[in-house]
CSV table of C-alpha atoms and ligand atoms in Angstrom, one decimal:
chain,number,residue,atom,x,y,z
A,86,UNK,CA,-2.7,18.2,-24.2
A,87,UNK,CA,-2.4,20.7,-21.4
A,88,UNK,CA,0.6,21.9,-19.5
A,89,UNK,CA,-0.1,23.4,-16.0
A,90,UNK,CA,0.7,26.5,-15.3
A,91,UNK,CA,3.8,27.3,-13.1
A,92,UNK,CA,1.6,28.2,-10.1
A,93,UNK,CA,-0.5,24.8,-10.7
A,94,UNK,CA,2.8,22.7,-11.2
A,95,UNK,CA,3.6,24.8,-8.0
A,96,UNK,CA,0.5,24.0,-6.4
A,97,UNK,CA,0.7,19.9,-7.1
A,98,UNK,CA,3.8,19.7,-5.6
A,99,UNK,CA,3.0,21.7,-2.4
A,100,UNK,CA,-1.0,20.1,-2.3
A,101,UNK,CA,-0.3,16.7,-3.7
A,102,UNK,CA,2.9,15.3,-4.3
A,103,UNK,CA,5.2,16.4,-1.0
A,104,UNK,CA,2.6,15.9,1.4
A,105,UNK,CA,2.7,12.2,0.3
A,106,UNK,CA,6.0,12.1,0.4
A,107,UNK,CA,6.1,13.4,4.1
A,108,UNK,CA,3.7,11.0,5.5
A,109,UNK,CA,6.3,8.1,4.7
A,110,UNK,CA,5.6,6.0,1.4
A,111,UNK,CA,7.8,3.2,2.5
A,112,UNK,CA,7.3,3.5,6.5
A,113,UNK,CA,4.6,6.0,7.9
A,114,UNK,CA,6.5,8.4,10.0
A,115,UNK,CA,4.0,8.8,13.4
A,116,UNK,CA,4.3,12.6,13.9
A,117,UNK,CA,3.6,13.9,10.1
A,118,UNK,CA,0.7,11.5,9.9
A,119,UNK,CA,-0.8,12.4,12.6
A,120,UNK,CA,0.0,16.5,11.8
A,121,UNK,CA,-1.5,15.3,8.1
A,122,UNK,CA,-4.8,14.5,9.8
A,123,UNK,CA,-4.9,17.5,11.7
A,124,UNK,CA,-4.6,19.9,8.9
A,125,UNK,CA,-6.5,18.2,6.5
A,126,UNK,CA,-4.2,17.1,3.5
A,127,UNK,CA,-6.1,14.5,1.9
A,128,UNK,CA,-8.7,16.7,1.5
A,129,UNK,CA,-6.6,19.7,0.5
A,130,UNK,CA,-5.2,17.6,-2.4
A,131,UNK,CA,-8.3,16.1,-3.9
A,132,UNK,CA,-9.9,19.4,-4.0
A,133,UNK,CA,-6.2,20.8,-5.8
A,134,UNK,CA,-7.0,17.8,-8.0
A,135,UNK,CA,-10.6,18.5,-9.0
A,136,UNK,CA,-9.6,22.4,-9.8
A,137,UNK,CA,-7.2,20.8,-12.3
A,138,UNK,CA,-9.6,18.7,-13.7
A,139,UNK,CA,-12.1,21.5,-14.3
A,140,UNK,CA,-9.5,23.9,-15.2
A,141,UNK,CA,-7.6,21.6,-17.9
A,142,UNK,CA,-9.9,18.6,-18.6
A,143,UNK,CA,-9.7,15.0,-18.3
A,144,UNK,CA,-6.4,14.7,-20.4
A,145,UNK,CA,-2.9,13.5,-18.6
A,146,UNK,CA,-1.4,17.0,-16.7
A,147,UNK,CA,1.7,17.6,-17.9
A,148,UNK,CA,3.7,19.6,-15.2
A,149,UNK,CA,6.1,22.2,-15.8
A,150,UNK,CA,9.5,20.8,-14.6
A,151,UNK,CA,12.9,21.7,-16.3
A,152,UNK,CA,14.3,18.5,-17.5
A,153,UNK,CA,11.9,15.7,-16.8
A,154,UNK,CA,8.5,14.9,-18.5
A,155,UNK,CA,5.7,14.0,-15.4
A,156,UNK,CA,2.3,13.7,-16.3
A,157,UNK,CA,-0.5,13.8,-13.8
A,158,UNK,CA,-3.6,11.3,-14.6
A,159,UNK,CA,-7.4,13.0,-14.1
A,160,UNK,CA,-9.5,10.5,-15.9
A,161,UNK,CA,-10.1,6.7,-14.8
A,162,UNK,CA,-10.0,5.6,-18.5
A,163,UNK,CA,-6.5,6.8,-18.6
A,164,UNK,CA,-5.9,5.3,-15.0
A,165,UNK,CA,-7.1,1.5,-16.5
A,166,UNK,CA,-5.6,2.3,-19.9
A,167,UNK,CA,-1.7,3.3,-17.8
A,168,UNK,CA,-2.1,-0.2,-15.6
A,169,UNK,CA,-3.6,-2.2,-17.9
A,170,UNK,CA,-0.4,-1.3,-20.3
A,171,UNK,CA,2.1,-2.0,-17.7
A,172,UNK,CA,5.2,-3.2,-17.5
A,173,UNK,CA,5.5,-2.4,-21.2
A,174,UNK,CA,5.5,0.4,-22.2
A,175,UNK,CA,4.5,1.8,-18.7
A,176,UNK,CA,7.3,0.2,-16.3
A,177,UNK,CA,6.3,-0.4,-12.6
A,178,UNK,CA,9.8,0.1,-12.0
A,179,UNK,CA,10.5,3.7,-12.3
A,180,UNK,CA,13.5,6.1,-10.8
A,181,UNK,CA,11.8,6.8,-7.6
A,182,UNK,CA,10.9,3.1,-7.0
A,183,UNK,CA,14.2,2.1,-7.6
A,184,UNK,CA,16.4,4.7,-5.3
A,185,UNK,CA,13.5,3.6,-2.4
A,186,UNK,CA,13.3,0.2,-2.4
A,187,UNK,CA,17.1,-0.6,-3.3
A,188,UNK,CA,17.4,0.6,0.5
A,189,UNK,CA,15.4,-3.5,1.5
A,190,UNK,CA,14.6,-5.3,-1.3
A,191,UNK,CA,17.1,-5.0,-4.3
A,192,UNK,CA,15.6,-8.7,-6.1
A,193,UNK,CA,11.7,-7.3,-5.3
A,194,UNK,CA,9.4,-8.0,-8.2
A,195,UNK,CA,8.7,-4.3,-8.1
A,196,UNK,CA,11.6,-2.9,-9.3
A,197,UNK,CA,12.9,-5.7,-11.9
A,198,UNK,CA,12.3,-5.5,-15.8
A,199,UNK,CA,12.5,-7.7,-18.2
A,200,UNK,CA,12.6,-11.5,-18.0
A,201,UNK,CA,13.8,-11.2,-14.6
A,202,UNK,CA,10.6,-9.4,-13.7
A,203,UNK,CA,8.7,-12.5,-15.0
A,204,UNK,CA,10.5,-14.7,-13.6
A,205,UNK,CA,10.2,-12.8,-10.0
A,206,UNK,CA,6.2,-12.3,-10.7
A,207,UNK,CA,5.6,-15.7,-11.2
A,208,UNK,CA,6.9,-16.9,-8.1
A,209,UNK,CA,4.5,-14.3,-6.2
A,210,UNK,CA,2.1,-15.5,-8.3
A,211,UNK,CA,2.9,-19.1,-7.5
A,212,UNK,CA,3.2,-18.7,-3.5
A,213,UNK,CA,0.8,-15.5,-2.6
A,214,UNK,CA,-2.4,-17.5,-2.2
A,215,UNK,CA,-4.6,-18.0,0.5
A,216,UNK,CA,-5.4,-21.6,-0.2
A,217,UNK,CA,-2.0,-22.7,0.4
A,218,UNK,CA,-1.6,-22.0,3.9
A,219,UNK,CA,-4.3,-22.3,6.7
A,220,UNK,CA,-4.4,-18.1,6.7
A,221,UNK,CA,-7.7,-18.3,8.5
A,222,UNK,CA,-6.6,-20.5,11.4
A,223,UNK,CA,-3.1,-18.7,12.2
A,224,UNK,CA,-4.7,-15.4,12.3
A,225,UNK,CA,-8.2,-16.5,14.2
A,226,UNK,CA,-4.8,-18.0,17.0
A,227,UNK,CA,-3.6,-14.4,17.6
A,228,UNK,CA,-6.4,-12.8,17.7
A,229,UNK,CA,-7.9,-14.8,20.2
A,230,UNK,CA,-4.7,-13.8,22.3
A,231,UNK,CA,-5.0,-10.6,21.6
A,232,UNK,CA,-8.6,-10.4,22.9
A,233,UNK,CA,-8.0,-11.8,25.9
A,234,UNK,CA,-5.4,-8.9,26.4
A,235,UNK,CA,-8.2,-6.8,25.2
A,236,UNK,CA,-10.4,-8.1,27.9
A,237,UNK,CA,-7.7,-7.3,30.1
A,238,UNK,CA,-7.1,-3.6,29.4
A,239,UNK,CA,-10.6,-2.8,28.5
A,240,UNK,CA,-9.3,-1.7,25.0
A,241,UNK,CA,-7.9,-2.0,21.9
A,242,UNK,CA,-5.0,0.2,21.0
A,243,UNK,CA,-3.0,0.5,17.6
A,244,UNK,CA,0.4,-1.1,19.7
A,245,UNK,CA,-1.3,-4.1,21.1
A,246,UNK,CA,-3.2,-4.6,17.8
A,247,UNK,CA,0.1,-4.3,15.7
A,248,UNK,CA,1.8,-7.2,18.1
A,249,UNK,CA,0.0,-9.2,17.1
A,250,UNK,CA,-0.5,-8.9,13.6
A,251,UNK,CA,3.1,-9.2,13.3
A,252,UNK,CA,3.3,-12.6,15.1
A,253,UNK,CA,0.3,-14.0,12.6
A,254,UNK,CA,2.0,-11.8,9.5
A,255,UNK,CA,5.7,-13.6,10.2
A,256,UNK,CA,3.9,-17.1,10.7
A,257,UNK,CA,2.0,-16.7,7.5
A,258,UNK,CA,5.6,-16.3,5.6
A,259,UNK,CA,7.8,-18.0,7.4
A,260,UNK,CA,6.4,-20.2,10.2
A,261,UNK,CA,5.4,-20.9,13.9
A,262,UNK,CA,9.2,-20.7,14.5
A,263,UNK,CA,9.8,-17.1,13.4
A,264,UNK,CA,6.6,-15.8,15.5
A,265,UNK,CA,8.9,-13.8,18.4
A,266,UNK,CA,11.0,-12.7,15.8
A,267,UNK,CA,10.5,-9.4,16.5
A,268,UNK,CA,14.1,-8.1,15.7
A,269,UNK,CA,13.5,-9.6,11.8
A,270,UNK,CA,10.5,-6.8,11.4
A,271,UNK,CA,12.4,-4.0,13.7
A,272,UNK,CA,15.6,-4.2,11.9
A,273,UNK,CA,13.3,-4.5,8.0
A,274,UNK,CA,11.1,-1.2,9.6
A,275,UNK,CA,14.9,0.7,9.9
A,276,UNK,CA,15.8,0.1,6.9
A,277,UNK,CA,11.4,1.1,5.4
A,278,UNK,CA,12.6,4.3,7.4
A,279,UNK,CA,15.8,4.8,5.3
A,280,UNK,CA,13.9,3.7,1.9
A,281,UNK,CA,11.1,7.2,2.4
A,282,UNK,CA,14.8,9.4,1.8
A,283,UNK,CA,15.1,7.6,-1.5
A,284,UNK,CA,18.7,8.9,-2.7
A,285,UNK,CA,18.7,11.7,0.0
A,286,UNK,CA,20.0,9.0,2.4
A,287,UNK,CA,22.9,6.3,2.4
A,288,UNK,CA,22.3,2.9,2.2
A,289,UNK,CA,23.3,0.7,5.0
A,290,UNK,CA,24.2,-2.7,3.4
A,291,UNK,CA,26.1,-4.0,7.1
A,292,UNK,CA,22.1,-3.9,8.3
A,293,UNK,CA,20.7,-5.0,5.1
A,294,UNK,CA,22.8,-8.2,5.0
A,295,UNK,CA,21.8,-8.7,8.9
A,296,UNK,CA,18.6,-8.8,8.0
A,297,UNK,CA,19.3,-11.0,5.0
A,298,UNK,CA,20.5,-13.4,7.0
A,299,UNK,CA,18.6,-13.9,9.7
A,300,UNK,CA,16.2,-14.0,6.9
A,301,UNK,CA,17.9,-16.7,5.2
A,302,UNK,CA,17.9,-18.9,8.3
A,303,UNK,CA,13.9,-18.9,8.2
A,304,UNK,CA,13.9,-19.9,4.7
A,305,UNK,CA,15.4,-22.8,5.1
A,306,UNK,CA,13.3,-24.1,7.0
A,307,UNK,CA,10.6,-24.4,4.7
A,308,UNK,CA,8.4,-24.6,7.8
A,309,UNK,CA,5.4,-26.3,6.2
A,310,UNK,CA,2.3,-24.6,6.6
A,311,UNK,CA,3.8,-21.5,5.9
A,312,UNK,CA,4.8,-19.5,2.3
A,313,UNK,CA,8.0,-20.3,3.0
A,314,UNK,CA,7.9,-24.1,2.4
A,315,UNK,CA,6.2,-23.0,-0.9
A,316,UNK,CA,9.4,-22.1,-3.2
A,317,UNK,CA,13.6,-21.9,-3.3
A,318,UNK,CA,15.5,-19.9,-0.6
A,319,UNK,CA,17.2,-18.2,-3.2
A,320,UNK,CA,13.8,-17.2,-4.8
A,321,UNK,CA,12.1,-16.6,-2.0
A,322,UNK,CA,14.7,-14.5,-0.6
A,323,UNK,CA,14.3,-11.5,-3.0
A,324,UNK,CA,10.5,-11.4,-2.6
A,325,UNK,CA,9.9,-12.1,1.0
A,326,UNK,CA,11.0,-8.3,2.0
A,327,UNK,CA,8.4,-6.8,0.4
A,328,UNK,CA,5.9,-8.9,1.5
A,329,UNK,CA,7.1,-8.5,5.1
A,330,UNK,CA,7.1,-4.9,4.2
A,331,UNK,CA,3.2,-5.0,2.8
A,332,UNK,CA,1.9,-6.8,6.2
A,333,UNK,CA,2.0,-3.3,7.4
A,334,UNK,CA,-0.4,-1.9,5.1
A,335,UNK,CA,-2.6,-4.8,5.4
A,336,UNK,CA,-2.8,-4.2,9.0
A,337,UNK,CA,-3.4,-0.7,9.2
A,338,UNK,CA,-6.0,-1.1,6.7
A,339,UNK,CA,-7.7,-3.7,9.1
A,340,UNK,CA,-7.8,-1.1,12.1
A,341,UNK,CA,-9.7,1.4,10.1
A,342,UNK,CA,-11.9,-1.1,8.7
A,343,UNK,CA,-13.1,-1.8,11.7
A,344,UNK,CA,-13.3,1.7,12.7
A,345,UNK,CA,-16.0,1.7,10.1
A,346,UNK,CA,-17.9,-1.1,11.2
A,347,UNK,CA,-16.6,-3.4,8.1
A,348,UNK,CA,-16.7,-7.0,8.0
A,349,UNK,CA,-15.3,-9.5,6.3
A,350,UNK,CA,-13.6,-8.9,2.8
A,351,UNK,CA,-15.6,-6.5,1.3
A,352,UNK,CA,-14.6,-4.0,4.8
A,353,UNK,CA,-10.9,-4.3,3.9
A,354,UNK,CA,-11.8,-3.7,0.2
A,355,UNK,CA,-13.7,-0.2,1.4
A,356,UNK,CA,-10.8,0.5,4.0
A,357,UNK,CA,-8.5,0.6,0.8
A,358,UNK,CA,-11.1,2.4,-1.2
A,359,UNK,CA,-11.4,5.0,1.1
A,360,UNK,CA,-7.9,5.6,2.4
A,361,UNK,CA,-5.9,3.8,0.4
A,362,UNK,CA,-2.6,2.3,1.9
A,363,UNK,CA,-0.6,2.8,-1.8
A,364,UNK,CA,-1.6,6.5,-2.5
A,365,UNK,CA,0.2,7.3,-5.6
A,366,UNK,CA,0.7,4.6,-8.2
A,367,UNK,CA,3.7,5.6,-10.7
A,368,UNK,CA,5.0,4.3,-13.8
A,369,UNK,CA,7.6,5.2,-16.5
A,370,UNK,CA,7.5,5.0,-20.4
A,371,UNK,CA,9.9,2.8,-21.8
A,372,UNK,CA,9.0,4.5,-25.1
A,373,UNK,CA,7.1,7.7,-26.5
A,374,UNK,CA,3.5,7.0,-25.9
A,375,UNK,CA,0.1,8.8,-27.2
A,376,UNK,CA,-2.4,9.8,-25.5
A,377,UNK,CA,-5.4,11.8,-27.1
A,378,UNK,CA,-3.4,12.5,-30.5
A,379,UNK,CA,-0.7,13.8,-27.7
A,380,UNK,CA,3.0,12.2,-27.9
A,381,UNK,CA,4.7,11.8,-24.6
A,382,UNK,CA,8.4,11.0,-24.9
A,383,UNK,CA,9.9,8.2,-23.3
A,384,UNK,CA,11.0,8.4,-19.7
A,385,UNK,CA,7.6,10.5,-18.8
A,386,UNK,CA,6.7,9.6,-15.3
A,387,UNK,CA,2.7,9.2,-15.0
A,388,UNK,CA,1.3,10.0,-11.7
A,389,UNK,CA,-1.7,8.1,-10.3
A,390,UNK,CA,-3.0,10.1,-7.2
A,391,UNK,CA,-5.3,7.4,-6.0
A,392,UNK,CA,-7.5,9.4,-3.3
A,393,UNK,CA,-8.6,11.5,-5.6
A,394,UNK,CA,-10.0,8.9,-7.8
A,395,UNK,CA,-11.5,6.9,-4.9
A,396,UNK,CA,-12.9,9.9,-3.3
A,397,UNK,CA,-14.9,12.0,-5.5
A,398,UNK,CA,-18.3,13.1,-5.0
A,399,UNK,CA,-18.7,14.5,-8.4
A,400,UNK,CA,-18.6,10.7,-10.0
A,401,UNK,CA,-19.2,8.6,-6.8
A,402,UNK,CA,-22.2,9.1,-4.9
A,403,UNK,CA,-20.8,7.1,-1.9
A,404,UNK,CA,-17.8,8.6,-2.1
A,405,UNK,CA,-17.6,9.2,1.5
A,406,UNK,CA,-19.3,6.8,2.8
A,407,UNK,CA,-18.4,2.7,3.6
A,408,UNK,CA,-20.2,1.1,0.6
A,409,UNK,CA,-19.2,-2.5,0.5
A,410,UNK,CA,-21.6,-3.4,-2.1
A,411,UNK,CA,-18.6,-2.2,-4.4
A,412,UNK,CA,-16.3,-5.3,-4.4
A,413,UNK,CA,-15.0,-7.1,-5.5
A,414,UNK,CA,-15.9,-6.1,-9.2
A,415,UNK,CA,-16.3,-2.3,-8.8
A,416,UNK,CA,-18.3,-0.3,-11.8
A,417,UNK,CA,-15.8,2.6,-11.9
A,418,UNK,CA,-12.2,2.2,-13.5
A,419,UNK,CA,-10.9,4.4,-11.4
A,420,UNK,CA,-11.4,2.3,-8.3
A,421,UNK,CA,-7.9,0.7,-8.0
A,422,UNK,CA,-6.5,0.2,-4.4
A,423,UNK,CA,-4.5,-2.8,-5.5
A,424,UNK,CA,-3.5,-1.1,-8.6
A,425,UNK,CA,-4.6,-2.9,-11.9
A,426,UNK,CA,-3.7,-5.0,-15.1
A,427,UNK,CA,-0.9,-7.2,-14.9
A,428,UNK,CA,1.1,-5.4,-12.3
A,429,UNK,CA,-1.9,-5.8,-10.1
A,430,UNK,CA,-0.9,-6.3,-5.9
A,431,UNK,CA,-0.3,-10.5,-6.2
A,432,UNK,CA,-0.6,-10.4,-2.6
A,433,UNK,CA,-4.3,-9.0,-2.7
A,434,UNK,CA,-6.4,-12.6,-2.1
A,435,UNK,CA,-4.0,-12.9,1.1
A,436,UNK,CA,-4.9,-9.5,2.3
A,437,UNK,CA,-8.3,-10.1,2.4
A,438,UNK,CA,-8.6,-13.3,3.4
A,439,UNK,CA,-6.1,-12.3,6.6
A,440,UNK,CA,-7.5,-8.9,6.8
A,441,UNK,CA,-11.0,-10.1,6.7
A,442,UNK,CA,-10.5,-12.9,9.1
A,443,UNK,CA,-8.9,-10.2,11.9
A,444,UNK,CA,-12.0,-8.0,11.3
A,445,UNK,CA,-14.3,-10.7,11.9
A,446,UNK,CA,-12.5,-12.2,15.0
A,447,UNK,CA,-12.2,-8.4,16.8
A,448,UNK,CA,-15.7,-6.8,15.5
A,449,UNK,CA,-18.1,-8.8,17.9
A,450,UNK,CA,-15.7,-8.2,20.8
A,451,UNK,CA,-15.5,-4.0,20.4
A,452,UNK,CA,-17.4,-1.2,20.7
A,453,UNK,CA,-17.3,-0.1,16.6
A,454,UNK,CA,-17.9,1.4,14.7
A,455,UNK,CA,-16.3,4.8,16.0
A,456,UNK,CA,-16.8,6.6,12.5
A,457,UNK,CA,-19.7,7.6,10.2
A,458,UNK,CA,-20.4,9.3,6.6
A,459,UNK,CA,-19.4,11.9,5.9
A,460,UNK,CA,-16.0,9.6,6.3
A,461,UNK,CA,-13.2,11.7,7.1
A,462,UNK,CA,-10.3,12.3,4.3
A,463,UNK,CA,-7.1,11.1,6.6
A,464,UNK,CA,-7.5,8.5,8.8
A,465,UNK,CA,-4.8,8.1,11.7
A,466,UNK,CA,-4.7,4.7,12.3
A,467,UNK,CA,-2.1,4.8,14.9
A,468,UNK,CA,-4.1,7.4,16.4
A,469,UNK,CA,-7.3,4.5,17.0
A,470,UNK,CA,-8.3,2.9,19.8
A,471,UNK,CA,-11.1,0.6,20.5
A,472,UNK,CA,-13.1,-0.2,24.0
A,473,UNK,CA,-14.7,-3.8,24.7
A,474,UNK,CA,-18.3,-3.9,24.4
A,475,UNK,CA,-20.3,-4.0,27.9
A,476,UNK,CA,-21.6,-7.1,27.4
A,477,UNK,CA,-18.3,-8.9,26.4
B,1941,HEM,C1,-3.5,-3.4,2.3
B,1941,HEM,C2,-2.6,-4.1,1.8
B,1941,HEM,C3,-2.0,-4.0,0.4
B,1941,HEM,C4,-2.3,-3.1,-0.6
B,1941,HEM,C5,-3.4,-2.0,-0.5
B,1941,HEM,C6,-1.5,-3.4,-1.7
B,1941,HEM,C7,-1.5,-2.6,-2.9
B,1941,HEM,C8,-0.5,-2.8,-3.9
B,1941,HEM,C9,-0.4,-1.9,-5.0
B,1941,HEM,C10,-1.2,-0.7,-5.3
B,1941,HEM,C11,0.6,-2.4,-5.7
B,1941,HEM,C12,1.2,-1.8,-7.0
B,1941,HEM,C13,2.4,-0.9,-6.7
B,1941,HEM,C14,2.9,-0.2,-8.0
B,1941,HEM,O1,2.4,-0.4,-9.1
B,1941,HEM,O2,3.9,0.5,-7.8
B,1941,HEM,C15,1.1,-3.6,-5.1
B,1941,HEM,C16,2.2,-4.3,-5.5
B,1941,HEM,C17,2.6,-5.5,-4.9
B,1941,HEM,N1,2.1,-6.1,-3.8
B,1941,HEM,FE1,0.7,-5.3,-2.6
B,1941,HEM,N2,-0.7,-4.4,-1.4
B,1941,HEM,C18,-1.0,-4.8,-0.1
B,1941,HEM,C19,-0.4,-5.9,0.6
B,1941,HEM,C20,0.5,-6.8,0.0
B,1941,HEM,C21,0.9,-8.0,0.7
B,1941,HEM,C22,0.6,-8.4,2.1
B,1941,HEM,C23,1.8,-8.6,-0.2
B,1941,HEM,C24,2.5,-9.9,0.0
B,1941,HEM,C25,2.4,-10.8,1.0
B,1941,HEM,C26,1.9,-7.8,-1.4
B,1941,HEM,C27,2.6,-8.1,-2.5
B,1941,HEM,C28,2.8,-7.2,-3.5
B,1941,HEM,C29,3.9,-7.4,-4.5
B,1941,HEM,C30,4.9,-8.5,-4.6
B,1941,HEM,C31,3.7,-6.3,-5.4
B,1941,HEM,C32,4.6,-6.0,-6.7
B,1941,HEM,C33,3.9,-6.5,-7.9
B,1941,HEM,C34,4.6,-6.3,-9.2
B,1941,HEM,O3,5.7,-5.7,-9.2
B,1941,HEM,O4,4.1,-6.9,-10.2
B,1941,HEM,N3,1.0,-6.7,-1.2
B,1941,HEM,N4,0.4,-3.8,-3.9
């Protein structure tokens, strides 16, 4: 198996790895995304991505690192083969998972192992589903309030589009009551901030338990008609942050969806496809693992870099393009915007189904789309705004 040359490892830190990092993995941080976009970085590190590829071959990477074993994934065999083997041997919950998501939610799914893992996936399982709340209704509610606003102003703007998704995103999980709860998502978005540092910054538990709290008190309500009625507060409370926390991506998947003139499921499906909201998928062997008559020892850390698989021209001839035709059983392996196997996203169905429903509600109402093929690499949704159409 090959091992990249220093330069390489060099160069997949500097092209692929850090730039990530700096856009905000937990919380996207407003000024590097938008500097991101400007200098190109998505497309920067697919193209480092393809040279490896043709300089090394489709087996795992290994980069040069004193100390650690990290292995970067170039084929979408290996890509089904690492998810499809998860959480054993390949645990979702590796070192860098843990120190960032420790910061606001230290009983999420994502970072447990063992039975408590099961036990934790199993209630997602059990409550993320679409047919057990009226998703369809509560969204269609704020987004006819947020047209009229729209009608107002004469446009659509990422702000007045994010109000509102919030108010139908905390009356999905926890009810009509929790809708002006603004301060619940502010004070979860301070501490998404503190989880991009990982280790590098202090956790602040005083906040955390706030949070937990107020939390708490919307639990137990068990507001029917929302996932909160659905399980235990004590349950419930160690999974609801992260589901809070993956609203966000939902909703900045639905701007640029429509920004391509999707519709319906299959446009929040190509959103994902084509700037994926999760860009690098890891995992971590619980034991030595083989791959191509190669042994990897135990405690490797495999490295999806999703763009790359989603965006290449060399194996997908839409590459660039919005191909909804794709979902929602794509041809290619390597397609994976809501990751794979067993550790796939549970919240997925509810995506779409909200997602979806938000597109459908806003599309006839706008000017879209604003975007055509050759689809840009970086997409800064904050960035988007959309006018009314003339006859609207
Ligand atoms: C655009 C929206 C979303 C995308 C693209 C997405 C994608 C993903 C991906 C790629 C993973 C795997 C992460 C990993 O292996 O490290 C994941 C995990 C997860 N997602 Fe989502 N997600 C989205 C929204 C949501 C929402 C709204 C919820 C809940 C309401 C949710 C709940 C979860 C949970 C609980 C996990 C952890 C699963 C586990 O550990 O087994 N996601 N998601």
């Amino acid at each position: 198996m090959a091992v990249a040359s220093r330069l390489d490892t060099g160069k997949a830190f500097a092209r692929v790895i850090l730039p990530t990092l700096a856009k905000g993995v937990v919380q996207r941080r407003r000024p590097v995304t938008a500097l991101a976009g400007k200098v190109r970085v998505d497309a920067a590190a697919v193209a480092t991505m393809k040279r490896f590829r043709e300089r090394y071959g489709p087996e795992p990477l290994r980069l040069r690192v004193t100390g650690r074993s990290i292995a970067l994934l170039l084929d979408p065999l290996d890509v089904a083969r690492l998810l499809a083997e998860s959480p054993e041997p390949f645990a979702l919950a590796t070192t860098e998972k843990k120190a960032a998501l420790e910061h606001f939610q230290p009983h999420g799914v994502l970072i447990s192992t063992g039975a408590e893992r099961e036990r934790r996936r199993a209630v997602n399982e059990d409550v993320l589903r679409p047919d057990k709340v009226d998703v369809r209704a509560i969204v269609a509610d704020e987004a006819d309030l947020l047209l009229r606003h729209v009608r107002g102003t004469g446009r659509l703007t990422w702000d007045s589009f994010a109000q509102a998704w919030w108010r139908a995103a905390r009356r999905i999980v926890l009810g009509s009551f929790a809708r002006e709860d603004v301060e619940l998502t502010d004070m979860l978005q301070t501490l998404r901030g503190n989880a991009n540092w990982a280790y590098l910054h202090p956790r602040r538990e005083a906040l955390r338990q706030r949070f937990e709290s107020r939390l708490r008190e919307h639990l137990a309500r068990g507001e029917p008609g929302s996932l909160a009625g659905l399980g235990s507060v004590d349950e419930l409370l160690g999974q609801v942050p992260h589901w809070l926390f993956a609203f966000d991506a939902a909703g900045i998947a639905t701007m640029r969806a429509l920004a391509i003139g999707g519709a319906g499921e299959a446009g929040i499906w190509e959103s994902v496809r084509l700037w994926p909201t999760t860009p690098v998928i890891l995992r971590e062997s619980t034991e030595p693992t083989r791959w191509h008559g190669t042994w990897l020892p135990e405690r490797t850390t495999f490295i999806v870099f999703v763009p790359y698989f989603h965006r290449d021209p060399d194996r997908l001839p839409y590459a660039d393009a919005y191909a909804p035709e794709n979902w929602p059983a794509p041809s290619d392996p390597g397609l994976v915007p809501f990751s794979g196997g067993p550790g796939i996203c549970p919240g997925r169905d509810l995506v779409l189904v909200a997602g979806g429903a938000m597109l459908d509600a806003l599309r006839d109402h706008l000017a879209v789309p604003t975007l055509r093929a050759p689809l840009p690499a970086t997409l800064n949704h904050f960035e988007l705004t959309f006018v009314t159409r003339r006859d609207d």
